[in-house]
Amino acid sequence: MKKYAYTEKKDTRSGFGAGLAELADKNPDVVALCADLIGSLKMEKFIEKAPGRFFQIGIAEANMIGIAAGLATEGKIPFTGTFANFSTGRVYDQIRQSVAYSGKNVKICASHAGLTLGEDGATHQILEDIGLMKMLPGMTVINTCDYNQTKAATIAIADYEGPVYLRFGRPVIPVFTEENQSFEIGKAWMVNEGKDVTIVATGHLVWKAIKAGEILEEQGVDAEIINIHTIKPLDREAILNSVKKTGCVVTAEEHNRLGGLGDSVAQLLVTEYLAPQEYVAVNDSFGESGTPDQLMEKYGLTANDIVKAAKKVIRRK
């Protein structure tokens, strides 16, 4: 098992803020819009660098998407920022009609996704957003795993033509990917090569998958771990090549098991290469109030849950 270490923990939303601040200098067409959550989205540095390219829309998320679509029509590259629940569920009609349908170059950037929003509870812990967004034709869906990868993804999507949904989170987590890395949309990252089971993880669950791989190694199981940061378009080749080698797969995500990464992998396998699959995801329920660690434990999103799923799927081979 390849060893991954970290020297600090940071929230992925701060990676977004750092990437956006770099874009303030690099790309004069980038503009930022926020729905009254500047601090939560870490947009302060962008505002300091480019105050004339920032628009505070207030608590009017649907209006923010409409304005972003208009700015894109005029050649700007708008980055919208609010919580994931408000970025998708609250404004789905506006995204579908004004952004996705016409392929507008709008970057929908969403923080506080999943259970790790924590104490704010089920009304804010959206677990359906990946499914909502990946169903929209032409929408690219990205879910990053740490601060460095989020920063790199934020910078990369500015050069990508078309609508993008970029999902990140609130809690501080280990920073374990390379600093100043190159981010390639749609290209999976091979975290660890193995032969016994494929673990396909996204977002906060990538670090959990690494910890699970270390536990499995101690028990004589050689796990192949893949970071799927781009859920749409899916890196089909990387997943198929891995599953053909290992013969089974576990998908791990901080999302409802219905409509997320696991469903994308299942659709791929059922049409291209039949193999047993186990899900590590929220099992068709809403969240609740609690600390991130409490919620990840209760809803089965820990390294130990990935270990259990891996052992179960190996028995099904």
mmCIF file of C-alpha atoms in Angstrom:
data_model
loop_
_atom_site.group_PDB
_atom_site.id
_atom_site.type_symbol
_atom_site.label_atom_id
_atom_site.label_comp_id
_atom_site.label_asym_id
_atom_site.label_seq_id
_atom_site.Cartn_x
_atom_site.Cartn_y
_atom_site.Cartn_z
ATOM 1 C CA MET A 1 0.000 0.000 0.000
ATOM 2 C CA LYS A 2 1.409 3.349 -1.037
ATOM 3 C CA LYS A 3 1.838 5.595 1.983
ATOM 4 C CA TYR A 4 0.161 8.988 2.172
ATOM 5 C CA ALA A 5 0.944 11.452 4.930
ATOM 6 C CA TYR A 6 -0.164 14.960 5.737
ATOM 7 C CA THR A 7 1.239 17.834 7.748
ATOM 8 C CA GLU A 8 -1.889 19.956 7.991
ATOM 9 C CA LYS A 9 -5.651 19.927 7.684
ATOM 10 C CA LYS A 10 -7.639 22.462 5.695
ATOM 11 C CA ASP A 11 -11.200 22.766 4.473
ATOM 12 C CA THR A 12 -11.816 22.232 0.769
ATOM 13 C CA ARG A 13 -13.839 25.462 0.598
ATOM 14 C CA SER A 14 -10.619 27.333 1.388
ATOM 15 C CA GLY A 15 -9.059 25.606 -1.618
ATOM 16 C CA PHE A 16 -11.844 27.088 -3.704
ATOM 17 C CA GLY A 17 -11.176 30.531 -2.256
ATOM 18 C CA ALA A 18 -7.457 30.253 -2.984
ATOM 19 C CA GLY A 19 -8.082 29.127 -6.546
ATOM 20 C CA LEU A 20 -10.570 31.910 -7.154
ATOM 21 C CA ALA A 21 -8.085 34.459 -5.819
ATOM 22 C CA GLU A 22 -5.484 33.230 -8.323
ATOM 23 C CA LEU A 23 -8.018 33.569 -11.111
ATOM 24 C CA ALA A 24 -8.522 37.202 -10.146
ATOM 25 C CA ASP A 25 -4.978 37.782 -11.407
ATOM 26 C CA LYS A 26 -4.828 35.217 -14.193
ATOM 27 C CA ASN A 27 -8.088 35.712 -16.050
ATOM 28 C CA PRO A 28 -9.789 39.114 -16.370
ATOM 29 C CA ASP A 29 -12.968 37.469 -17.683
ATOM 30 C CA VAL A 30 -13.589 35.621 -14.426
ATOM 31 C CA VAL A 31 -16.295 37.220 -12.294
ATOM 32 C CA ALA A 32 -17.682 36.019 -8.966
ATOM 33 C CA LEU A 33 -21.198 36.115 -7.578
ATOM 34 C CA CYS A 34 -22.290 35.251 -4.045
ATOM 35 C CA ALA A 35 -25.621 34.798 -2.282
ATOM 36 C CA ASP A 36 -24.729 36.516 0.999
ATOM 37 C CA LEU A 37 -22.131 33.920 2.090
ATOM 38 C CA ILE A 38 -18.793 35.567 1.293
ATOM 39 C CA GLY A 39 -17.048 34.252 4.402
ATOM 40 C CA SER A 40 -18.417 30.739 4.089
ATOM 41 C CA LEU A 41 -17.263 30.535 0.461
ATOM 42 C CA LYS A 42 -13.873 32.141 1.233
ATOM 43 C CA MET A 43 -14.304 34.798 -1.462
ATOM 44 C CA GLU A 44 -12.647 37.664 0.447
ATOM 45 C CA LYS A 45 -9.319 37.544 -1.391
ATOM 46 C CA PHE A 46 -10.984 37.621 -4.800
ATOM 47 C CA ILE A 47 -12.931 40.692 -3.707
ATOM 48 C CA GLU A 48 -9.736 42.377 -2.482
ATOM 49 C CA LYS A 49 -8.023 41.752 -5.811
ATOM 50 C CA ALA A 50 -10.942 42.395 -8.158
ATOM 51 C CA PRO A 51 -13.723 44.325 -6.406
ATOM 52 C CA GLY A 52 -15.217 45.449 -9.711
ATOM 53 C CA ARG A 53 -15.679 41.832 -10.804
ATOM 54 C CA PHE A 54 -17.593 40.726 -7.715
ATOM 55 C CA PHE A 55 -21.375 40.856 -7.352
ATOM 56 C CA GLN A 56 -23.127 40.415 -4.008
ATOM 57 C CA ILE A 57 -26.576 39.195 -4.968
ATOM 58 C CA GLY A 58 -27.924 38.639 -1.467
ATOM 59 C CA ILE A 59 -30.247 35.838 -0.415
ATOM 60 C CA ALA A 60 -31.633 35.501 -3.939
ATOM 61 C CA GLU A 61 -30.049 32.377 -5.374
ATOM 62 C CA ALA A 62 -32.350 32.040 -8.367
ATOM 63 C CA ASN A 63 -31.555 35.610 -9.346
ATOM 64 C CA MET A 64 -27.838 34.843 -8.962
ATOM 65 C CA ILE A 65 -28.054 32.008 -11.501
ATOM 66 C CA GLY A 66 -29.973 34.204 -13.927
ATOM 67 C CA ILE A 67 -27.421 37.006 -13.638
ATOM 68 C CA ALA A 68 -24.590 34.497 -14.092
ATOM 69 C CA ALA A 69 -26.212 33.200 -17.278
ATOM 70 C CA GLY A 70 -26.463 36.759 -18.587
ATOM 71 C CA LEU A 71 -22.829 37.483 -17.775
ATOM 72 C CA ALA A 72 -21.799 34.296 -19.582
ATOM 73 C CA THR A 73 -23.759 35.424 -22.629
ATOM 74 C CA GLU A 74 -21.579 38.542 -22.680
ATOM 75 C CA GLY A 75 -18.339 36.544 -22.596
ATOM 76 C CA LYS A 76 -17.638 36.572 -18.874
ATOM 77 C CA ILE A 77 -16.823 33.439 -16.866
ATOM 78 C CA PRO A 78 -19.091 33.615 -13.811
ATOM 79 C CA PHE A 79 -18.373 31.618 -10.645
ATOM 80 C CA THR A 80 -21.415 31.457 -8.377
ATOM 81 C CA GLY A 81 -21.009 30.661 -4.696
ATOM 82 C CA THR A 82 -23.350 29.452 -1.974
ATOM 83 C CA PHE A 83 -24.119 26.274 0.000
ATOM 84 C CA ALA A 84 -24.620 23.123 -2.072
ATOM 85 C CA ASN A 85 -28.255 22.880 -1.004
ATOM 86 C CA PHE A 86 -28.974 26.384 -2.277
ATOM 87 C CA SER A 87 -26.712 25.946 -5.325
ATOM 88 C CA THR A 88 -28.784 23.062 -6.670
ATOM 89 C CA GLY A 89 -32.072 22.159 -5.016
ATOM 90 C CA ARG A 90 -33.263 25.727 -4.522
ATOM 91 C CA VAL A 91 -32.396 26.864 -8.060
ATOM 92 C CA TYR A 92 -32.714 23.712 -10.141
ATOM 93 C CA ASP A 93 -35.214 25.214 -12.568
ATOM 94 C CA GLN A 94 -32.989 28.230 -13.238
ATOM 95 C CA ILE A 95 -29.937 26.018 -13.772
ATOM 96 C CA ARG A 96 -31.823 23.732 -16.127
ATOM 97 C CA GLN A 97 -33.472 26.457 -18.166
ATOM 98 C CA SER A 98 -30.917 29.279 -18.170
ATOM 99 C CA VAL A 99 -27.594 27.435 -17.914
ATOM 100 C CA ALA A 100 -27.689 23.772 -18.941
ATOM 101 C CA TYR A 101 -30.232 23.958 -21.765
ATOM 102 C CA SER A 102 -28.198 26.552 -23.640
ATOM 103 C CA GLY A 103 -24.779 25.333 -22.489
ATOM 104 C CA LYS A 104 -23.842 28.573 -20.728
ATOM 105 C CA ASN A 105 -20.277 28.839 -19.446
ATOM 106 C CA VAL A 106 -21.312 29.153 -15.785
ATOM 107 C CA LYS A 107 -19.350 27.596 -12.920
ATOM 108 C CA ILE A 108 -21.701 26.621 -10.085
ATOM 109 C CA CYS A 109 -19.485 26.337 -7.007
ATOM 110 C CA ALA A 110 -21.048 24.706 -3.987
ATOM 111 C CA SER A 111 -19.752 24.497 -0.434
ATOM 112 C CA HIS A 112 -21.038 22.735 2.699
ATOM 113 C CA ALA A 113 -22.092 19.628 0.758
ATOM 114 C CA GLY A 114 -23.085 16.350 2.406
ATOM 115 C CA LEU A 115 -23.330 15.241 6.021
ATOM 116 C CA THR A 116 -20.142 17.010 7.080
ATOM 117 C CA LEU A 117 -22.012 20.311 7.099
ATOM 118 C CA GLY A 118 -22.751 18.983 10.580
ATOM 119 C CA GLU A 119 -24.903 20.721 13.143
ATOM 120 C CA ASP A 120 -26.965 22.736 10.648
ATOM 121 C CA GLY A 121 -28.926 19.542 10.058
ATOM 122 C CA ALA A 122 -30.886 17.788 7.339
ATOM 123 C CA THR A 123 -32.380 20.916 5.746
ATOM 124 C CA HIS A 124 -28.883 22.046 4.752
ATOM 125 C CA GLN A 125 -27.115 18.691 4.291
ATOM 126 C CA ILE A 126 -28.006 18.041 0.689
ATOM 127 C CA LEU A 127 -27.243 14.447 -0.315
ATOM 128 C CA GLU A 128 -28.928 14.521 -3.720
ATOM 129 C CA ASP A 129 -26.982 17.261 -5.493
ATOM 130 C CA ILE A 130 -24.636 15.055 -7.531
ATOM 131 C CA GLY A 131 -27.620 13.182 -8.914
ATOM 132 C CA LEU A 132 -29.495 16.377 -9.706
ATOM 133 C CA MET A 133 -26.575 17.904 -11.545
ATOM 134 C CA LYS A 134 -25.261 14.883 -13.409
ATOM 135 C CA MET A 135 -28.692 14.321 -14.956
ATOM 136 C CA LEU A 136 -28.501 17.668 -16.736
ATOM 137 C CA PRO A 137 -27.220 17.218 -20.309
ATOM 138 C CA GLY A 138 -23.829 18.841 -20.811
ATOM 139 C CA MET A 139 -23.190 19.499 -17.119
ATOM 140 C CA THR A 140 -19.728 18.575 -15.823
ATOM 141 C CA VAL A 141 -19.740 17.407 -12.185
ATOM 142 C CA ILE A 142 -16.604 17.599 -10.008
ATOM 143 C CA ASN A 143 -16.229 16.565 -6.346
ATOM 144 C CA THR A 144 -12.747 17.198 -4.936
ATOM 145 C CA CYS A 145 -10.917 15.403 -2.124
ATOM 146 C CA ASP A 146 -8.719 17.984 -0.368
ATOM 147 C CA TYR A 147 -7.575 21.611 -0.306
ATOM 148 C CA ASN A 148 -4.922 21.299 -3.012
ATOM 149 C CA GLN A 149 -7.152 19.410 -5.425
ATOM 150 C CA THR A 150 -9.998 21.881 -4.914
ATOM 151 C CA LYS A 151 -7.705 24.815 -5.633
ATOM 152 C CA ALA A 152 -6.419 23.131 -8.797
ATOM 153 C CA ALA A 153 -9.932 22.236 -9.959
ATOM 154 C CA THR A 154 -11.164 25.811 -9.420
ATOM 155 C CA ILE A 155 -8.396 27.138 -11.636
ATOM 156 C CA ALA A 156 -8.890 24.416 -14.255
ATOM 157 C CA ILE A 157 -12.616 24.928 -14.770
ATOM 158 C CA ALA A 158 -12.053 28.553 -15.770
ATOM 159 C CA ASP A 159 -10.393 27.268 -18.954
ATOM 160 C CA TYR A 160 -13.115 24.704 -19.614
ATOM 161 C CA GLU A 161 -15.926 25.791 -21.918
ATOM 162 C CA GLY A 162 -19.348 24.824 -20.626
ATOM 163 C CA PRO A 163 -21.371 24.550 -17.400
ATOM 164 C CA VAL A 164 -19.643 22.992 -14.391
ATOM 165 C CA TYR A 165 -20.821 21.955 -10.941
ATOM 166 C CA LEU A 166 -17.925 22.053 -8.452
ATOM 167 C CA ARG A 167 -18.726 20.480 -5.074
ATOM 168 C CA PHE A 168 -16.653 20.898 -1.896
ATOM 169 C CA GLY A 169 -17.079 20.983 1.862
ATOM 170 C CA ARG A 170 -16.916 22.685 5.227
ATOM 171 C CA PRO A 171 -14.743 20.567 7.597
ATOM 172 C CA VAL A 172 -10.977 20.606 7.861
ATOM 173 C CA ILE A 173 -9.529 17.389 6.450
ATOM 174 C CA PRO A 174 -6.020 16.112 5.669
ATOM 175 C CA VAL A 175 -4.188 17.787 2.783
ATOM 176 C CA PHE A 176 -2.535 14.830 1.070
ATOM 177 C CA THR A 177 -2.409 15.600 -2.662
ATOM 178 C CA GLU A 178 0.397 17.520 -4.346
ATOM 179 C CA GLU A 179 0.635 21.275 -4.073
ATOM 180 C CA ASN A 180 0.357 23.164 -7.378
ATOM 181 C CA GLN A 181 -0.871 20.013 -9.102
ATOM 182 C CA SER A 182 -2.296 19.838 -12.602
ATOM 183 C CA PHE A 183 -6.015 19.038 -12.633
ATOM 184 C CA GLU A 184 -7.397 17.177 -15.629
ATOM 185 C CA ILE A 185 -11.180 17.144 -15.907
ATOM 186 C CA GLY A 186 -12.507 13.644 -16.496
ATOM 187 C CA LYS A 187 -9.245 11.854 -15.653
ATOM 188 C CA ALA A 188 -9.227 9.631 -12.576
ATOM 189 C CA TRP A 189 -6.282 9.587 -10.169
ATOM 190 C CA MET A 190 -4.818 6.181 -9.307
ATOM 191 C CA VAL A 191 -4.173 6.497 -5.580
ATOM 192 C CA ASN A 192 -2.876 2.955 -5.091
ATOM 193 C CA GLU A 193 -2.541 -0.045 -7.362
ATOM 194 C CA GLY A 194 -3.783 -3.398 -6.082
ATOM 195 C CA LYS A 195 -5.162 -6.725 -7.221
ATOM 196 C CA ASP A 196 -7.884 -7.918 -4.817
ATOM 197 C CA VAL A 197 -10.584 -5.218 -4.796
ATOM 198 C CA THR A 198 -11.194 -1.855 -6.454
ATOM 199 C CA ILE A 199 -12.238 1.021 -4.189
ATOM 200 C CA VAL A 200 -13.606 3.966 -6.159
ATOM 201 C CA ALA A 201 -14.004 7.025 -3.943
ATOM 202 C CA THR A 202 -14.836 10.696 -4.320
ATOM 203 C CA GLY A 203 -14.639 13.832 -2.180
ATOM 204 C CA HIS A 204 -14.088 13.404 1.560
ATOM 205 C CA LEU A 205 -14.278 9.622 1.189
ATOM 206 C CA VAL A 206 -10.950 9.450 -0.685
ATOM 207 C CA TRP A 207 -8.966 9.885 2.527
ATOM 208 C CA LYS A 208 -11.249 7.343 4.221
ATOM 209 C CA ALA A 209 -10.509 4.949 1.365
ATOM 210 C CA ILE A 210 -6.762 5.388 1.894
ATOM 211 C CA LYS A 211 -7.168 4.577 5.585
ATOM 212 C CA ALA A 212 -9.303 1.565 4.641
ATOM 213 C CA GLY A 213 -6.600 0.404 2.254
ATOM 214 C CA GLU A 214 -4.049 0.481 5.067
ATOM 215 C CA ILE A 215 -6.331 -1.609 7.300
ATOM 216 C CA LEU A 216 -6.979 -4.087 4.500
ATOM 217 C CA GLU A 217 -3.258 -4.410 3.837
ATOM 218 C CA GLU A 218 -2.724 -5.463 7.450
ATOM 219 C CA GLN A 219 -5.325 -8.167 6.851
ATOM 220 C CA GLY A 220 -3.694 -9.429 3.666
ATOM 221 C CA VAL A 221 -5.982 -7.668 1.171
ATOM 222 C CA ASP A 222 -4.403 -5.661 -1.660
ATOM 223 C CA ALA A 223 -6.780 -2.801 -2.529
ATOM 224 C CA GLU A 224 -6.667 -0.696 -5.660
ATOM 225 C CA ILE A 225 -7.888 2.812 -4.802
ATOM 226 C CA ILE A 226 -9.066 5.319 -7.408
ATOM 227 C CA ASN A 227 -10.019 8.935 -6.802
ATOM 228 C CA ILE A 228 -12.913 9.866 -9.082
ATOM 229 C CA HIS A 229 -12.903 13.644 -8.711
ATOM 230 C CA THR A 230 -14.882 14.062 -11.952
ATOM 231 C CA ILE A 231 -18.128 12.154 -11.687
ATOM 232 C CA LYS A 232 -19.302 13.414 -15.061
ATOM 233 C CA PRO A 233 -17.724 12.777 -17.511
ATOM 234 C CA LEU A 234 -16.740 9.527 -15.801
ATOM 235 C CA ASP A 235 -13.328 7.994 -16.475
ATOM 236 C CA ARG A 236 -14.799 4.757 -17.785
ATOM 237 C CA GLU A 237 -11.484 3.346 -18.923
ATOM 238 C CA ALA A 238 -9.825 3.697 -15.523
ATOM 239 C CA ILE A 239 -12.709 1.998 -13.728
ATOM 240 C CA LEU A 240 -13.124 -0.823 -16.233
ATOM 241 C CA ASN A 241 -9.415 -1.589 -16.375
ATOM 242 C CA SER A 242 -9.290 -1.783 -12.593
ATOM 243 C CA VAL A 243 -12.401 -3.930 -12.138
ATOM 244 C CA LYS A 244 -11.304 -6.324 -14.870
ATOM 245 C CA LYS A 245 -8.137 -6.834 -12.833
ATOM 246 C CA THR A 246 -9.664 -7.115 -9.354
ATOM 247 C CA GLY A 247 -13.059 -8.595 -10.213
ATOM 248 C CA CYS A 248 -15.076 -6.468 -7.803
ATOM 249 C CA VAL A 249 -15.609 -2.864 -6.689
ATOM 250 C CA VAL A 250 -16.645 -0.723 -3.724
ATOM 251 C CA THR A 251 -17.898 2.807 -4.373
ATOM 252 C CA ALA A 252 -17.574 5.356 -1.562
ATOM 253 C CA GLU A 253 -19.202 8.781 -1.440
ATOM 254 C CA GLU A 254 -20.749 11.333 0.924
ATOM 255 C CA HIS A 255 -24.030 11.311 -0.958
ATOM 256 C CA ASN A 256 -27.246 9.364 -1.252
ATOM 257 C CA ARG A 257 -26.538 5.936 -2.754
ATOM 258 C CA LEU A 258 -29.307 6.748 -5.261
ATOM 259 C CA GLY A 259 -28.039 8.955 -8.074
ATOM 260 C CA GLY A 260 -24.429 9.416 -7.050
ATOM 261 C CA LEU A 261 -21.060 8.000 -8.060
ATOM 262 C CA GLY A 262 -22.123 4.471 -7.171
ATOM 263 C CA ASP A 263 -24.998 4.581 -9.632
ATOM 264 C CA SER A 264 -22.693 5.867 -12.379
ATOM 265 C CA VAL A 265 -20.289 2.993 -11.770
ATOM 266 C CA ALA A 266 -23.143 0.474 -11.655
ATOM 267 C CA GLN A 267 -24.482 1.688 -15.011
ATOM 268 C CA LEU A 268 -21.016 1.311 -16.475
ATOM 269 C CA LEU A 269 -20.564 -2.211 -15.160
ATOM 270 C CA VAL A 270 -23.991 -3.473 -16.171
ATOM 271 C CA THR A 271 -23.407 -2.409 -19.768
ATOM 272 C CA GLU A 272 -19.666 -3.125 -20.137
ATOM 273 C CA TYR A 273 -18.391 -5.666 -17.592
ATOM 274 C CA LEU A 274 -20.510 -7.409 -14.982
ATOM 275 C CA ALA A 275 -18.863 -7.533 -11.555
ATOM 276 C CA PRO A 276 -20.084 -7.424 -7.937
ATOM 277 C CA GLN A 277 -20.343 -3.976 -6.368
ATOM 278 C CA GLU A 278 -20.945 -2.687 -2.853
ATOM 279 C CA TYR A 279 -21.967 0.856 -1.930
ATOM 280 C CA VAL A 280 -20.621 2.997 0.896
ATOM 281 C CA ALA A 281 -23.079 5.880 0.866
ATOM 282 C CA VAL A 282 -26.076 7.256 2.722
ATOM 283 C CA ASN A 283 -28.820 4.683 2.337
ATOM 284 C CA ASP A 284 -31.773 6.666 0.951
ATOM 285 C CA SER A 285 -32.312 8.945 3.932
ATOM 286 C CA PHE A 286 -31.922 12.519 5.041
ATOM 287 C CA GLY A 287 -29.229 13.528 7.517
ATOM 288 C CA GLU A 288 -29.610 15.085 10.966
ATOM 289 C CA SER A 289 -27.815 17.440 13.347
ATOM 290 C CA GLY A 290 -24.510 16.300 14.809
ATOM 291 C CA THR A 291 -20.785 16.702 14.481
ATOM 292 C CA PRO A 292 -19.299 15.591 11.163
ATOM 293 C CA ASP A 293 -17.551 12.631 12.805
ATOM 294 C CA GLN A 294 -20.735 11.524 14.570
ATOM 295 C CA LEU A 295 -22.707 11.662 11.349
ATOM 296 C CA MET A 296 -20.109 9.878 9.239
ATOM 297 C CA GLU A 297 -20.070 7.097 11.848
ATOM 298 C CA LYS A 298 -23.849 6.807 12.135
ATOM 299 C CA TYR A 299 -24.469 6.811 8.383
ATOM 300 C CA GLY A 300 -21.726 4.330 7.589
ATOM 301 C CA LEU A 301 -19.158 6.528 5.843
ATOM 302 C CA THR A 302 -15.972 5.615 7.717
ATOM 303 C CA ALA A 303 -12.806 3.743 6.794
ATOM 304 C CA ASN A 304 -14.096 0.725 8.708
ATOM 305 C CA ASP A 305 -17.296 0.756 6.657
ATOM 306 C CA ILE A 306 -15.214 0.695 3.478
ATOM 307 C CA VAL A 307 -13.225 -2.243 4.903
ATOM 308 C CA LYS A 308 -16.439 -4.149 5.629
ATOM 309 C CA ALA A 309 -17.769 -3.443 2.136
ATOM 310 C CA ALA A 310 -14.498 -4.581 0.583
ATOM 311 C CA LYS A 311 -14.544 -7.886 2.442
ATOM 312 C CA LYS A 312 -18.164 -8.456 1.515
ATOM 313 C CA VAL A 313 -17.662 -7.763 -2.191
ATOM 314 C CA ILE A 314 -14.570 -10.003 -2.329
ATOM 315 C CA ARG A 315 -16.703 -12.873 -1.005
ATOM 316 C CA ARG A 316 -19.143 -12.274 -3.861
ATOM 317 C CA LYS A 317 -16.541 -12.737 -6.595
#
